[in-house]
Amino acid sequence: TAQLCLSARRRRVAQRARAAVRFVEVGRASAPAGDALFHPGHTWVQIHGDRLATIGANAFAANFAGELRSVETPREGSKLDQAEPAWTLVSSRGRRLELPMPIAGEVLAVNADVCRDPGLLQRRPYDQGWVLRIKPRHVKDALRNLLPATAAEHWIDAARSAVTTRTVVAPGAVAFDGGEWSPAFGDRLVDRDWYGLRRELFPTCAR
């Protein structure tokens, strides 16, 4: 009985979380919202108050993964810490890119549209392609480890440079400057370079 009550409560919370925030869709996939904050692990968060936040992957991570086959997400009700593994992007080539939580919190809702259509992460990473909505924890402490979009440009630039040195065809203009990442550009990289860049550009998730 207790388990049924808990499951019913989680469903109600998830329904409220899905309906709580209305996003203004950006005109281009490379333009994050002005209030988005970025984790060095290439994930972002928007804080909507003390009880709700939305998180997702940036355009670089989504397209570095390659053509996406699936997104492995935590269950609703899961409690995760900042930098802990949040979800995994799985490509059609079997490559796996694990991304960290940008902020600690309890998972209230998983974006079912992204689970059905993983490519949405690449087409609309900053609005329709959000991955989780959470009840955030330790917000003030977590914000010290996050960067606004303007400051995040520098390590996005570094990531772009690292990729272009390993592929003959440039993967596209850097995010935030009006250009777009070439869709699924990670598929252009041979395994040795892709896995090397994964180690170099994506900090290991905390366990």
mmCIF file with all atom_site columns, N, CA and C in Angstrom, residues 2-26:
data_model
loop_
_atom_site.group_PDB
_atom_site.id
_atom_site.type_symbol
_atom_site.label_atom_id
_atom_site.label_alt_id
_atom_site.label_comp_id
_atom_site.label_asym_id
_atom_site.label_entity_id
_atom_site.label_seq_id
_atom_site.pdbx_PDB_ins_code
_atom_site.Cartn_x
_atom_site.Cartn_y
_atom_site.Cartn_z
_atom_site.occupancy
_atom_site.B_iso_or_equiv
_atom_site.pdbx_formal_charge
_atom_site.auth_seq_id
_atom_site.auth_comp_id
_atom_site.auth_asym_id
_atom_site.auth_atom_id
_atom_site.pdbx_PDB_model_num
ATOM 1  N N  . ALA A 1 2  ? 1.904  1.225  0.858   1.00 0.00 ? 2  ALA A N  1
ATOM 2  C CA . ALA A 1 2  ? 2.797  2.383  0.925   1.00 0.00 ? 2  ALA A CA 1
ATOM 3  C C  . ALA A 1 2  ? 3.475  2.630  -0.417  1.00 0.00 ? 2  ALA A C  1
ATOM 4  N N  . GLN A 1 3  ? 3.872  1.525  -1.084  1.00 0.00 ? 3  GLN A N  1
ATOM 5  C CA . GLN A 1 3  ? 4.535  1.661  -2.384  1.00 0.00 ? 3  GLN A CA 1
ATOM 6  C C  . GLN A 1 3  ? 3.582  2.235  -3.427  1.00 0.00 ? 3  GLN A C  1
ATOM 7  N N  . LEU A 1 4  ? 2.314  1.809  -3.400  1.00 0.00 ? 4  LEU A N  1
ATOM 8  C CA . LEU A 1 4  ? 1.330  2.336  -4.339  1.00 0.00 ? 4  LEU A CA 1
ATOM 9  C C  . LEU A 1 4  ? 1.088  3.826  -4.117  1.00 0.00 ? 4  LEU A C  1
ATOM 10 N N  . CYS A 1 5  ? 1.024  4.212  -2.839  1.00 0.00 ? 5  CYS A N  1
ATOM 11 C CA . CYS A 1 5  ? 0.828  5.627  -2.517  1.00 0.00 ? 5  CYS A CA 1
ATOM 12 C C  . CYS A 1 5  ? 2.013  6.464  -2.995  1.00 0.00 ? 5  CYS A C  1
ATOM 13 N N  . LEU A 1 6  ? 3.228  5.917  -2.786  1.00 0.00 ? 6  LEU A N  1
ATOM 14 C CA . LEU A 1 6  ? 4.429  6.633  -3.210  1.00 0.00 ? 6  LEU A CA 1
ATOM 15 C C  . LEU A 1 6  ? 4.459  6.776  -4.729  1.00 0.00 ? 6  LEU A C  1
ATOM 16 N N  . SER A 1 7  ? 4.091  5.701  -5.445  1.00 0.00 ? 7  SER A N  1
ATOM 17 C CA . SER A 1 7  ? 4.083  5.746  -6.903  1.00 0.00 ? 7  SER A CA 1
ATOM 18 C C  . SER A 1 7  ? 3.068  6.755  -7.413  1.00 0.00 ? 7  SER A C  1
ATOM 19 N N  . ALA A 1 8  ? 1.903  6.790  -6.766  1.00 0.00 ? 8  ALA A N  1
ATOM 20 C CA . ALA A 1 8  ? 0.874  7.745  -7.167  1.00 0.00 ? 8  ALA A CA 1
ATOM 21 C C  . ALA A 1 8  ? 1.337  9.179  -6.935  1.00 0.00 ? 8  ALA A C  1
ATOM 22 N N  . ARG A 1 9  ? 2.025  9.391  -5.792  1.00 0.00 ? 9  ARG A N  1
ATOM 23 C CA . ARG A 1 9  ? 2.546  10.733 -5.500  1.00 0.00 ? 9  ARG A CA 1
ATOM 24 C C  . ARG A 1 9  ? 3.573  11.148 -6.537  1.00 0.00 ? 9  ARG A C  1
ATOM 25 N N  . ARG A 1 10 ? 4.468  10.241 -6.905  1.00 0.00 ? 10 ARG A N  1
ATOM 26 C CA . ARG A 1 10 ? 5.490  10.557 -7.901  1.00 0.00 ? 10 ARG A CA 1
ATOM 27 C C  . ARG A 1 10 ? 4.863  10.880 -9.246  1.00 0.00 ? 10 ARG A C  1
ATOM 28 N N  . ARG A 1 11 ? 3.791  10.163 -9.625  1.00 0.00 ? 11 ARG A N  1
ATOM 29 C CA . ARG A 1 11 ? 3.112  10.467 -10.884 1.00 0.00 ? 11 ARG A CA 1
ATOM 30 C C  . ARG A 1 11 ? 2.508  11.860 -10.856 1.00 0.00 ? 11 ARG A C  1
ATOM 31 N N  . ARG A 1 12 ? 1.908  12.229 -9.706  1.00 0.00 ? 12 ARG A N  1
ATOM 32 C CA . ARG A 1 12 ? 1.319  13.568 -9.601  1.00 0.00 ? 12 ARG A CA 1
ATOM 33 C C  . ARG A 1 12 ? 2.387  14.643 -9.681  1.00 0.00 ? 12 ARG A C  1
ATOM 34 N N  . VAL A 1 13 ? 3.512  14.421 -8.982  1.00 0.00 ? 13 VAL A N  1
ATOM 35 C CA . VAL A 1 13 ? 4.604  15.393 -9.010  1.00 0.00 ? 13 VAL A CA 1
ATOM 36 C C  . VAL A 1 13 ? 5.155  15.527 -10.422 1.00 0.00 ? 13 VAL A C  1
ATOM 37 N N  . ALA A 1 14 ? 5.319  14.399 -11.112 1.00 0.00 ? 14 ALA A N  1
ATOM 38 C CA . ALA A 1 14 ? 5.858  14.424 -12.468 1.00 0.00 ? 14 ALA A CA 1
ATOM 39 C C  . ALA A 1 14 ? 4.928  15.179 -13.413 1.00 0.00 ? 14 ALA A C  1
ATOM 40 N N  . GLN A 1 15 ? 3.628  14.973 -13.257 1.00 0.00 ? 15 GLN A N  1
ATOM 41 C CA . GLN A 1 15 ? 2.674  15.678 -14.099 1.00 0.00 ? 15 GLN A CA 1
ATOM 42 C C  . GLN A 1 15 ? 2.751  17.181 -13.883 1.00 0.00 ? 15 GLN A C  1
ATOM 43 N N  . ARG A 1 16 ? 2.874  17.593 -12.605 1.00 0.00 ? 16 ARG A N  1
ATOM 44 C CA . ARG A 1 16 ? 3.004  19.024 -12.323 1.00 0.00 ? 16 ARG A CA 1
ATOM 45 C C  . ARG A 1 16 ? 4.307  19.573 -12.892 1.00 0.00 ? 16 ARG A C  1
ATOM 46 N N  . ALA A 1 17 ? 5.389  18.793 -12.788 1.00 0.00 ? 17 ALA A N  1
ATOM 47 C CA . ALA A 1 17 ? 6.681  19.246 -13.290 1.00 0.00 ? 17 ALA A CA 1
ATOM 48 C C  . ALA A 1 17 ? 6.658  19.430 -14.802 1.00 0.00 ? 17 ALA A C  1
ATOM 49 N N  . ARG A 1 18 ? 5.992  18.511 -15.496 1.00 0.00 ? 18 ARG A N  1
ATOM 50 C CA . ARG A 1 18 ? 5.949  18.618 -16.957 1.00 0.00 ? 18 ARG A CA 1
ATOM 51 C C  . ARG A 1 18 ? 5.180  19.858 -17.403 1.00 0.00 ? 18 ARG A C  1
ATOM 52 N N  . ALA A 1 19 ? 4.188  20.240 -16.627 1.00 0.00 ? 19 ALA A N  1
ATOM 53 C CA . ALA A 1 19 ? 3.344  21.367 -17.015 1.00 0.00 ? 19 ALA A CA 1
ATOM 54 C C  . ALA A 1 19 ? 3.801  22.692 -16.411 1.00 0.00 ? 19 ALA A C  1
ATOM 55 N N  . ALA A 1 20 ? 4.785  22.656 -15.520 1.00 0.00 ? 20 ALA A N  1
ATOM 56 C CA . ALA A 1 20 ? 5.112  23.840 -14.735 1.00 0.00 ? 20 ALA A CA 1
ATOM 57 C C  . ALA A 1 20 ? 5.808  24.928 -15.525 1.00 0.00 ? 20 ALA A C  1
ATOM 58 N N  . VAL A 1 21 ? 6.597  24.555 -16.526 1.00 0.00 ? 21 VAL A N  1
ATOM 59 C CA . VAL A 1 21 ? 7.427  25.524 -17.226 1.00 0.00 ? 21 VAL A CA 1
ATOM 60 C C  . VAL A 1 21 ? 7.067  25.536 -18.706 1.00 0.00 ? 21 VAL A C  1
ATOM 61 N N  . ARG A 1 22 ? 6.848  26.728 -19.224 1.00 0.00 ? 22 ARG A N  1
ATOM 62 C CA . ARG A 1 22 ? 6.638  26.876 -20.662 1.00 0.00 ? 22 ARG A CA 1
ATOM 63 C C  . ARG A 1 22 ? 7.879  27.510 -21.250 1.00 0.00 ? 22 ARG A C  1
ATOM 64 N N  . PHE A 1 23 ? 8.498  26.833 -22.195 1.00 0.00 ? 23 PHE A N  1
ATOM 65 C CA . PHE A 1 23 ? 9.711  27.345 -22.813 1.00 0.00 ? 23 PHE A CA 1
ATOM 66 C C  . PHE A 1 23 ? 9.359  28.181 -24.027 1.00 0.00 ? 23 PHE A C  1
ATOM 67 N N  . VAL A 1 24 ? 10.071 29.258 -24.190 1.00 0.00 ? 24 VAL A N  1
ATOM 68 C CA . VAL A 1 24 ? 10.010 30.016 -25.432 1.00 0.00 ? 24 VAL A CA 1
ATOM 69 C C  . VAL A 1 24 ? 11.023 29.391 -26.371 1.00 0.00 ? 24 VAL A C  1
ATOM 70 N N  . GLU A 1 25 ? 10.565 28.814 -27.461 1.00 0.00 ? 25 GLU A N  1
ATOM 71 C CA . GLU A 1 25 ? 11.469 28.104 -28.352 1.00 0.00 ? 25 GLU A CA 1
ATOM 72 C C  . GLU A 1 25 ? 12.406 29.089 -29.043 1.00 0.00 ? 25 GLU A C  1
ATOM 73 N N  . VAL A 1 26 ? 13.669 28.782 -29.022 1.00 0.00 ? 26 VAL A N  1
ATOM 74 C CA . VAL A 1 26 ? 14.656 29.642 -29.667 1.00 0.00 ? 26 VAL A CA 1
ATOM 75 C C  . VAL A 1 26 ? 14.611 29.424 -31.170 1.00 0.00 ? 26 VAL A C  1
#
